[in-house]
CSV table of N, CA and C in Angstrom, one decimal:
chain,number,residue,atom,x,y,z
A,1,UNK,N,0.8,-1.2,0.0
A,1,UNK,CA,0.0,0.0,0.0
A,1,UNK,C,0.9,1.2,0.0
A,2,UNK,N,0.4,2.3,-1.0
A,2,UNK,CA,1.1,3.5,-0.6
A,2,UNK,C,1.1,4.6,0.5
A,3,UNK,N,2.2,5.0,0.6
A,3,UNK,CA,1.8,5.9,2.2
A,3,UNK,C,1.1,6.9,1.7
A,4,UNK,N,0.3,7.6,2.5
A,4,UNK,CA,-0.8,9.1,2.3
A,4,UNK,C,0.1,10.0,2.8
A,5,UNK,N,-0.4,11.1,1.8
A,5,UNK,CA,0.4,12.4,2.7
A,5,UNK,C,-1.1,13.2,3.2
A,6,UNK,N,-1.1,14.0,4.3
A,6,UNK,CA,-2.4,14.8,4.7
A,6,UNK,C,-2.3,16.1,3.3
A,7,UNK,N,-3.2,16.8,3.6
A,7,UNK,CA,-3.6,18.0,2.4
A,7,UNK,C,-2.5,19.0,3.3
A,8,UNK,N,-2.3,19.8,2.6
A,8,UNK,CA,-1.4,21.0,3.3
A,8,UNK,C,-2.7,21.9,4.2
A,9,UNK,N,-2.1,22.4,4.8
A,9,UNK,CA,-3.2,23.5,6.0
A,9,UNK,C,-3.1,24.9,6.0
A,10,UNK,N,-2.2,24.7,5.3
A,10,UNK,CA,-2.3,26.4,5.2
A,10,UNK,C,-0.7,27.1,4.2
A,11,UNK,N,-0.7,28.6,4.1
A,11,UNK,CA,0.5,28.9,3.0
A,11,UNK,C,2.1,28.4,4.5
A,12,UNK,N,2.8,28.4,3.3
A,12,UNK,CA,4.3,28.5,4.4
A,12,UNK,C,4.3,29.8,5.1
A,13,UNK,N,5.5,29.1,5.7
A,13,UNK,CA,5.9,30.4,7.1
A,13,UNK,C,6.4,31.7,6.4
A,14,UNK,N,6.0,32.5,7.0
A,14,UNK,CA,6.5,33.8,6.1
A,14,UNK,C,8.1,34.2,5.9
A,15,UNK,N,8.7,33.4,6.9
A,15,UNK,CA,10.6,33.6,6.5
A,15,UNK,C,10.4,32.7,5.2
A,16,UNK,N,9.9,32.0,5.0
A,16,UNK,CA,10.4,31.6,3.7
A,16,UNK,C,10.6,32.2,2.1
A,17,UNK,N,9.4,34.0,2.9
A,17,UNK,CA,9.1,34.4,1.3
A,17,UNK,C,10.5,34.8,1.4
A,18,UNK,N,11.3,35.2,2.0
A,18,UNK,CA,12.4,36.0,1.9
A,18,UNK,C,13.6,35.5,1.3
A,19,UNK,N,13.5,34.1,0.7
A,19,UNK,CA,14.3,32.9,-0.3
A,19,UNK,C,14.2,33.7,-1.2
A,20,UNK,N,12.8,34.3,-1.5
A,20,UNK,CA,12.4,34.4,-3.0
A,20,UNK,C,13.4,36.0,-3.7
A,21,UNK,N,14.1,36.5,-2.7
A,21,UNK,CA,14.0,37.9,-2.7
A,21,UNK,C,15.7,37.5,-3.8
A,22,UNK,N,16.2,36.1,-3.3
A,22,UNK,CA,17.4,35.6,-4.4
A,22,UNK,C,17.3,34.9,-5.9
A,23,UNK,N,16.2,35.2,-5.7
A,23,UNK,CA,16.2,34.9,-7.1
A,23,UNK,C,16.9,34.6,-8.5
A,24,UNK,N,17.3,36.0,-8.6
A,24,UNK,CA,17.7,36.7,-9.7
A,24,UNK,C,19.2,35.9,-9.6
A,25,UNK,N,19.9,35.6,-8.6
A,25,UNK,CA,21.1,34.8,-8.7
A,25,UNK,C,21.1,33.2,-8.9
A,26,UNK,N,19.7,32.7,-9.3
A,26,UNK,CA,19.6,31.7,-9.7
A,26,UNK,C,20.6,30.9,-10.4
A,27,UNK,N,21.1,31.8,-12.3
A,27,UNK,CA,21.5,31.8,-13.3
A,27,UNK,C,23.1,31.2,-12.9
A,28,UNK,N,23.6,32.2,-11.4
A,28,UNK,CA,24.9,32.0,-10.9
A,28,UNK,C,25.0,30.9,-10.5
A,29,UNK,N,24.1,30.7,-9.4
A,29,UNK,CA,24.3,29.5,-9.0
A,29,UNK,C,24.7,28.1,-9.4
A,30,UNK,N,24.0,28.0,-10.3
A,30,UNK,CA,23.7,27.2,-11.2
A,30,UNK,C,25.0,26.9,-12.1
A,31,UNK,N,25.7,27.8,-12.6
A,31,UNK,CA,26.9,28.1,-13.3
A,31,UNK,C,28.2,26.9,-12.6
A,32,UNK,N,28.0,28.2,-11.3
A,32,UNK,CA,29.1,27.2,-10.4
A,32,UNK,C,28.3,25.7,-10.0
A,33,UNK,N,27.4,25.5,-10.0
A,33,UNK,CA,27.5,24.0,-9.7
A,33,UNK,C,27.3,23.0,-11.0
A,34,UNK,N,27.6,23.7,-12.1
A,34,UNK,CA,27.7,22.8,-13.6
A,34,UNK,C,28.4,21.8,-13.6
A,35,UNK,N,29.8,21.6,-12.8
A,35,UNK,CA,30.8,20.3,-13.2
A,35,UNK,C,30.3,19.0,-12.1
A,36,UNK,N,29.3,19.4,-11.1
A,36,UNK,CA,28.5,18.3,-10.3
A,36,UNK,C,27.2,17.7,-11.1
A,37,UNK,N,26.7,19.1,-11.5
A,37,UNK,CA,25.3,18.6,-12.4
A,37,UNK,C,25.7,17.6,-13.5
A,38,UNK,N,27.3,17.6,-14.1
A,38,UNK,CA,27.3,17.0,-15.3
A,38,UNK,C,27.6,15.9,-14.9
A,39,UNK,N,28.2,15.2,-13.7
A,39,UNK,CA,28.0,14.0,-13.1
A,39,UNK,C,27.3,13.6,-12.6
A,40,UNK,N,25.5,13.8,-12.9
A,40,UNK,CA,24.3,13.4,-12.1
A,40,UNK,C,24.0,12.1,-12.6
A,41,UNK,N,23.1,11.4,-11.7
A,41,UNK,CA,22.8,9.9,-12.6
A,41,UNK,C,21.9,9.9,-13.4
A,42,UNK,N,22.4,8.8,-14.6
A,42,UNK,CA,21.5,9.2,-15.7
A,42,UNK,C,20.1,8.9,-15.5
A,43,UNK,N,19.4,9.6,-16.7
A,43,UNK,CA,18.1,8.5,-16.5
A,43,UNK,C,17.8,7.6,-17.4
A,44,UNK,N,16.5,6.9,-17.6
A,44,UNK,CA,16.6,5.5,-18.3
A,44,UNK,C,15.6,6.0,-19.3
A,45,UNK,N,15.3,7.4,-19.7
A,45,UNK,CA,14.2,7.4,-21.0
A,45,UNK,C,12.8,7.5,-20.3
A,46,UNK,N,12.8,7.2,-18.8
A,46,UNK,CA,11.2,7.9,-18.2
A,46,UNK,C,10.6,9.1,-18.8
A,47,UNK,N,9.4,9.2,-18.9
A,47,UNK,CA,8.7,10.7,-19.5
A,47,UNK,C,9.3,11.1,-18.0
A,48,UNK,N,9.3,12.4,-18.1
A,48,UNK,CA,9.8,13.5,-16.5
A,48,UNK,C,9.4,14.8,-17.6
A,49,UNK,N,7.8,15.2,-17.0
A,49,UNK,CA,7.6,16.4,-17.2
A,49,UNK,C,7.6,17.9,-16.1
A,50,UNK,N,8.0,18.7,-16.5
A,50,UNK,CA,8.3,20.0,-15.7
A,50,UNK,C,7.1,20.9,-15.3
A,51,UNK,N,7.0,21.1,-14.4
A,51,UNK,CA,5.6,22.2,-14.3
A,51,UNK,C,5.8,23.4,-13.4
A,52,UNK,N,5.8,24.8,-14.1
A,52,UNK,CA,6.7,25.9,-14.1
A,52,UNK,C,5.7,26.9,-12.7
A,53,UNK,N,6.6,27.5,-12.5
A,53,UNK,CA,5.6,28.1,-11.1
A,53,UNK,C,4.5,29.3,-11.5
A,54,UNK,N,4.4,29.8,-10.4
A,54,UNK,CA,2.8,30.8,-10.3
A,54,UNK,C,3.1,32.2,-11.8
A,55,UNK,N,2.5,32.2,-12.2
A,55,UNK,CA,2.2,32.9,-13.7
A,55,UNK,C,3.2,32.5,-14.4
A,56,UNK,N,3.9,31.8,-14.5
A,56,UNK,CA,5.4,31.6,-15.6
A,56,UNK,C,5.1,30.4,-16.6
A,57,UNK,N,5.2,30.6,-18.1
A,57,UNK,CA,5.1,29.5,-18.8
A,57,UNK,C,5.9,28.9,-19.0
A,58,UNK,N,6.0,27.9,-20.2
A,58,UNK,CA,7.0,26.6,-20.5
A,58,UNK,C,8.0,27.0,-20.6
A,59,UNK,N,8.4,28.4,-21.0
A,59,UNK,CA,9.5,29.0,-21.5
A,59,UNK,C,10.6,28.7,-20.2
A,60,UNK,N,9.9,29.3,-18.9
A,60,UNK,CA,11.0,29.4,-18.1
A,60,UNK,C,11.3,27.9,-17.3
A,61,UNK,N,11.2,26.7,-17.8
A,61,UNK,CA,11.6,25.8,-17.6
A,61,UNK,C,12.6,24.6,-18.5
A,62,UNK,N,12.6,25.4,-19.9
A,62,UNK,CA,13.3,24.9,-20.6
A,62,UNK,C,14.9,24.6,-20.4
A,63,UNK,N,15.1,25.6,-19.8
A,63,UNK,CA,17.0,24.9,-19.4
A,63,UNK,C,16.9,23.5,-18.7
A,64,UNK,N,15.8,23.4,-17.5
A,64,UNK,CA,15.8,22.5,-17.0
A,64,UNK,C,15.5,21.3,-18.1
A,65,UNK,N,14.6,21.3,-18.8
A,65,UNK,CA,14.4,20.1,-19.7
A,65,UNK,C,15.6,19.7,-20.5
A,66,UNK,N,16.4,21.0,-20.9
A,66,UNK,CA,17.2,20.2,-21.5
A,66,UNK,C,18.3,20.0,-20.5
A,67,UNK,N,18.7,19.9,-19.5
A,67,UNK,CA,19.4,19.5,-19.0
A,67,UNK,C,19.0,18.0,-18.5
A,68,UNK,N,18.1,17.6,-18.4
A,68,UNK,CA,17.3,16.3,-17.9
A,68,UNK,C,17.2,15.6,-19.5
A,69,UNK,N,17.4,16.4,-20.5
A,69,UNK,CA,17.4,15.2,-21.7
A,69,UNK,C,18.7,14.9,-22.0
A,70,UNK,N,20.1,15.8,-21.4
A,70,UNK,CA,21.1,15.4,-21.0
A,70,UNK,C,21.2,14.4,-20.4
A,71,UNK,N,20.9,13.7,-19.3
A,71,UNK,CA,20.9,13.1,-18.7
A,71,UNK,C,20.1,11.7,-19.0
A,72,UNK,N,19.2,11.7,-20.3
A,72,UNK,CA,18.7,10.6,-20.2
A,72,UNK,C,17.2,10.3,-20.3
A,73,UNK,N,16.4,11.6,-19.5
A,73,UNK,CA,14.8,11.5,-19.4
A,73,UNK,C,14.3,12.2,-20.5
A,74,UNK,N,13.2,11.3,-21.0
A,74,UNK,CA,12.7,12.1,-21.9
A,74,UNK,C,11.7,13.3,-21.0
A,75,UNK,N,12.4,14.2,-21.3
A,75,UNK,CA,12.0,15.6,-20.5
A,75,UNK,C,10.7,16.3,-21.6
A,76,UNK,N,9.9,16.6,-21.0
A,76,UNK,CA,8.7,17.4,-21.5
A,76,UNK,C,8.1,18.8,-21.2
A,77,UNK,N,7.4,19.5,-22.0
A,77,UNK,CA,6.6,20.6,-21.1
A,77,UNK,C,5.3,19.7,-20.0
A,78,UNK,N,4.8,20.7,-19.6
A,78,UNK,CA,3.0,20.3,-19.0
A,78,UNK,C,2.7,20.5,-20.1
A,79,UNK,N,2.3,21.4,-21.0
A,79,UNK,CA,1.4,21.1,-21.8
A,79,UNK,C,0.1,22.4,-21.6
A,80,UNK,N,0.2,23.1,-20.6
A,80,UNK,CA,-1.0,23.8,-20.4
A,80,UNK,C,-0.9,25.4,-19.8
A,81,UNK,N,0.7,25.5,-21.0
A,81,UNK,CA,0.7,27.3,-21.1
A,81,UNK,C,1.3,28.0,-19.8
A,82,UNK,N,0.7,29.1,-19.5
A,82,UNK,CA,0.8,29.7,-18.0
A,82,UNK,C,0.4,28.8,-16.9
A,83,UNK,N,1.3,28.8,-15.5
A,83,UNK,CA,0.4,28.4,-14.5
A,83,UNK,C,-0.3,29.6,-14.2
A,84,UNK,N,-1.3,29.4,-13.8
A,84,UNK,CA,-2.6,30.3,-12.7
A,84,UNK,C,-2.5,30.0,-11.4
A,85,UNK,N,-3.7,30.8,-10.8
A,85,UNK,CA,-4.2,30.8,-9.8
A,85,UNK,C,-5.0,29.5,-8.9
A,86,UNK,N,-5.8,28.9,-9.7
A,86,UNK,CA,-6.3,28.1,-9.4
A,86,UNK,C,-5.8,26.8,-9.3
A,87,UNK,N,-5.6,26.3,-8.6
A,87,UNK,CA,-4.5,25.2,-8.1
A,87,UNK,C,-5.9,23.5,-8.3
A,88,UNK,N,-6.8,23.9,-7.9
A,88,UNK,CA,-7.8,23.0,-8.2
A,88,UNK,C,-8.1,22.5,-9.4
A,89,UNK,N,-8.8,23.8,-10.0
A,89,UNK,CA,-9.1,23.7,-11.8
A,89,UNK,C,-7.4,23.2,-12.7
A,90,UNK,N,-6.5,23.6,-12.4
A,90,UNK,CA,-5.1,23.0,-13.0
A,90,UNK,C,-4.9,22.3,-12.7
A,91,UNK,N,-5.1,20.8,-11.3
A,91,UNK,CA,-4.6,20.0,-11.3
A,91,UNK,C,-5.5,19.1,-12.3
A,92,UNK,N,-6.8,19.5,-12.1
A,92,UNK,CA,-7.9,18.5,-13.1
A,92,UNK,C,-7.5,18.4,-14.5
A,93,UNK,N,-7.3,20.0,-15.2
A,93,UNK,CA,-6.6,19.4,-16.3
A,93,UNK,C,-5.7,19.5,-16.7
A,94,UNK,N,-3.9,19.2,-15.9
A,94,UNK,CA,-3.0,18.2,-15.9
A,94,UNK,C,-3.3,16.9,-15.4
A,95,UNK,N,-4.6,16.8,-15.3
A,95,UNK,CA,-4.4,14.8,-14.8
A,95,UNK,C,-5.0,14.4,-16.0
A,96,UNK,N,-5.8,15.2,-17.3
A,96,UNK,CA,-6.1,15.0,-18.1
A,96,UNK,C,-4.9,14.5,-19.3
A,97,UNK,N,-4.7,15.8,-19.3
A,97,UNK,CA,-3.0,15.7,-20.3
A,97,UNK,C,-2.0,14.8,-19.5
A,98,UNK,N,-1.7,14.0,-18.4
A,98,UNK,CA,-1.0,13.3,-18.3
A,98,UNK,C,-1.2,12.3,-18.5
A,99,UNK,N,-2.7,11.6,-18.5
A,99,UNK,CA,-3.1,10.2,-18.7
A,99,UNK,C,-2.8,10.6,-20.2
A,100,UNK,N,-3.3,11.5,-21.0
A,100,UNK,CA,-2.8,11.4,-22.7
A,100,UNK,C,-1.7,10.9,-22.9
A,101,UNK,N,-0.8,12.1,-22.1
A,101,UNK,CA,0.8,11.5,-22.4
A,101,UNK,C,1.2,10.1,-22.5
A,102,UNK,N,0.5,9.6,-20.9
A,102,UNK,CA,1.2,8.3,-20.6
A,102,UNK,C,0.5,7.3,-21.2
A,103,UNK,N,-1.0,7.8,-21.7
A,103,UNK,CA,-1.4,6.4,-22.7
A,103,UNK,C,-0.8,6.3,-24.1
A,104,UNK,N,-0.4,7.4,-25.0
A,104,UNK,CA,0.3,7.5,-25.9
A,104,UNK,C,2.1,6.8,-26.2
A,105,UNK,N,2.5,6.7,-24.5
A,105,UNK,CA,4.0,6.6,-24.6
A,105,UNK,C,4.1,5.0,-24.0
A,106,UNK,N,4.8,4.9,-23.3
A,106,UNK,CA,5.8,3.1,-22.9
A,106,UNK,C,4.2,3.2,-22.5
A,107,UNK,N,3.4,3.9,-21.1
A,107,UNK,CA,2.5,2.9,-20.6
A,107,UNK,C,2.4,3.4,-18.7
A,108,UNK,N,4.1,4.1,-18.6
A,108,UNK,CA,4.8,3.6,-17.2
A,108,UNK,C,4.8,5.1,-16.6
A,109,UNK,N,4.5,5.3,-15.2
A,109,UNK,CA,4.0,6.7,-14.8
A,109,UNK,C,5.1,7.5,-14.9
A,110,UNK,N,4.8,9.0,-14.9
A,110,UNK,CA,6.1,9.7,-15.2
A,110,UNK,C,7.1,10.3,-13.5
A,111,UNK,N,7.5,11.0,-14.0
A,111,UNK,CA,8.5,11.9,-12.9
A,111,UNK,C,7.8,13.3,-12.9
A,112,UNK,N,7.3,14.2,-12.2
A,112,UNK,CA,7.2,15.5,-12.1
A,112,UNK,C,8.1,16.0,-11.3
A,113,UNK,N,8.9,17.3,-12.0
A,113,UNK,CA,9.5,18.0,-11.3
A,113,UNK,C,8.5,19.8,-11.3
A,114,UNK,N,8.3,19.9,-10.2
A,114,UNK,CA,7.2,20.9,-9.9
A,114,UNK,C,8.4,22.3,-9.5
A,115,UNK,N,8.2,23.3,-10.0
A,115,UNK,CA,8.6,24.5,-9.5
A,115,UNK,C,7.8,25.4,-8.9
A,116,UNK,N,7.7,25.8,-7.7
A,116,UNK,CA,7.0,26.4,-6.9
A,116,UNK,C,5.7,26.0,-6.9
A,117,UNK,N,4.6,26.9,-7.5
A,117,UNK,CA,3.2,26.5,-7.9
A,117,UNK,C,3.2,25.0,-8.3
A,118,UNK,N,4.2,24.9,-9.3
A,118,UNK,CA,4.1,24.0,-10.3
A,118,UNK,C,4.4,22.4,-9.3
A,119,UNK,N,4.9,22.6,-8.4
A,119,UNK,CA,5.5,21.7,-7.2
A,119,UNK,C,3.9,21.3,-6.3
A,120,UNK,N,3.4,22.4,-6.1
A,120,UNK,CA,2.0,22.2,-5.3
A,120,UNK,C,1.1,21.3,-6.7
A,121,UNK,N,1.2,22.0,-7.7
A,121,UNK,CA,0.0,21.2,-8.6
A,121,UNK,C,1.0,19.4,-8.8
A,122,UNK,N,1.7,19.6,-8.6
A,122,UNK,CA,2.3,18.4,-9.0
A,122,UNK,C,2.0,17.2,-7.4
A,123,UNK,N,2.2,18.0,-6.8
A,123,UNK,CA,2.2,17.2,-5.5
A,123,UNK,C,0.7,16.8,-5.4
A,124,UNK,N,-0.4,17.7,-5.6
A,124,UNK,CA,-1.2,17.2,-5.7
A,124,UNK,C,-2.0,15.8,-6.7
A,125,UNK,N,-1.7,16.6,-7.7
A,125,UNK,CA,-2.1,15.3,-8.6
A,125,UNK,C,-1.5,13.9,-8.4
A,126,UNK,N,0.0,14.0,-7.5
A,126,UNK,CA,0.6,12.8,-7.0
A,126,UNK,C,-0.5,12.0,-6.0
A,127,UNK,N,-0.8,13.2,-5.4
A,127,UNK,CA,-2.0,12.2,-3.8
A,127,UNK,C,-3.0,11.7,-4.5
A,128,UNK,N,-3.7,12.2,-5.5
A,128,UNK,CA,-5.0,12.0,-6.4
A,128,UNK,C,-4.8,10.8,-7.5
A,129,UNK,N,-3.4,10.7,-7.7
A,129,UNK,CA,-3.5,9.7,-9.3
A,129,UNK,C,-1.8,9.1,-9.1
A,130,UNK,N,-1.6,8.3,-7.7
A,130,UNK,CA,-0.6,7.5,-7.4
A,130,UNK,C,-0.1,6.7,-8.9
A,131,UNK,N,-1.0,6.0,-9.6
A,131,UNK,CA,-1.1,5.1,-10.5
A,131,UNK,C,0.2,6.4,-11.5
A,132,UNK,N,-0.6,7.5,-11.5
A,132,UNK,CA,0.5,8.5,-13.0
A,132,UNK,C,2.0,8.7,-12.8
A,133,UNK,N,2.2,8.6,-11.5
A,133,UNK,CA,3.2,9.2,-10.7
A,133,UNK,C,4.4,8.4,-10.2
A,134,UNK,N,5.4,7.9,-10.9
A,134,UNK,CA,6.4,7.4,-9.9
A,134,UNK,C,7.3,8.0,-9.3
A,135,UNK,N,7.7,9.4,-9.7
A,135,UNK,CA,8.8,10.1,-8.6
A,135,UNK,C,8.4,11.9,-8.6
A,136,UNK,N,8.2,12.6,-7.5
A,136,UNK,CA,8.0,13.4,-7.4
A,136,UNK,C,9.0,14.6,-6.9
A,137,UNK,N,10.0,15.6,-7.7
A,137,UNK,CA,10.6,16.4,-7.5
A,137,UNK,C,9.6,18.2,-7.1
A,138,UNK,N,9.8,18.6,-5.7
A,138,UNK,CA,9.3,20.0,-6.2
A,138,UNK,C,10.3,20.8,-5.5
């Protein structure tokens, strides 16, 4: 049997917004830890789709995919443009477009890697549709 996670209860702690305030040095970061990332473990050709955070589209997840097709996964968009507001109505239809995906390909549930928003809709549809889901990054 799989373990449950409870629903979340409420937004995070407010020291947390203050992560968000580094943002912009993302690009750096990332820079300097490129000769670790290039020795990550491969993957084996899993779908591993990305779902980008609160108003941002597919655009701003594309480094990530291709860095993950480096490695092996067949890396994808969501599929459904901007994330929004509605965390409900988005996850209903990403559970739509992921059953497409995954009836169209091997068969075998994918990987989400969720970024911020994109992390909650992903985590969610994980508790709701175990069966889509074998590994959850957010």
């Amino acid at each position: 049997m799989l373990p449950t996670t409870d629903a979340p209860t409420g937004p995070p702690p407010s020291r947390r917004l203050l992560s968000e305030t580094t943002t912009w040095l993302q690009p750096l970061r990332l820079a300097a830890r490129a000769p670790g990332l290039r020795r990550a473990a491969r993957g084996d050709g899993r779908l591993t789709i990305d779902l980008p955070g609160w108003l941002a589209g597919e655009a701003s997840t594309a480094p990530l995919r291709r860095y993950l097709r480096s490695l092996g996964h067949d890396a994808r968009p969501w599929g459904l443009g901007r994330n929004g507001t509605d965390v409900e109505a988005t996850v209903d239809r990403f559970e739509e477009r992921l059953e497409d995906v995954i009836g169209t390909g091997d068969g075998r549930p994918a990987q989400l890697v969720g970024w911020s928003l994109g992390g909650v809709v992903a985590r969610e549809l994980a508790r709701r549709r175990p069966d889509l889901v074998c590994r959850l990054v957010t």
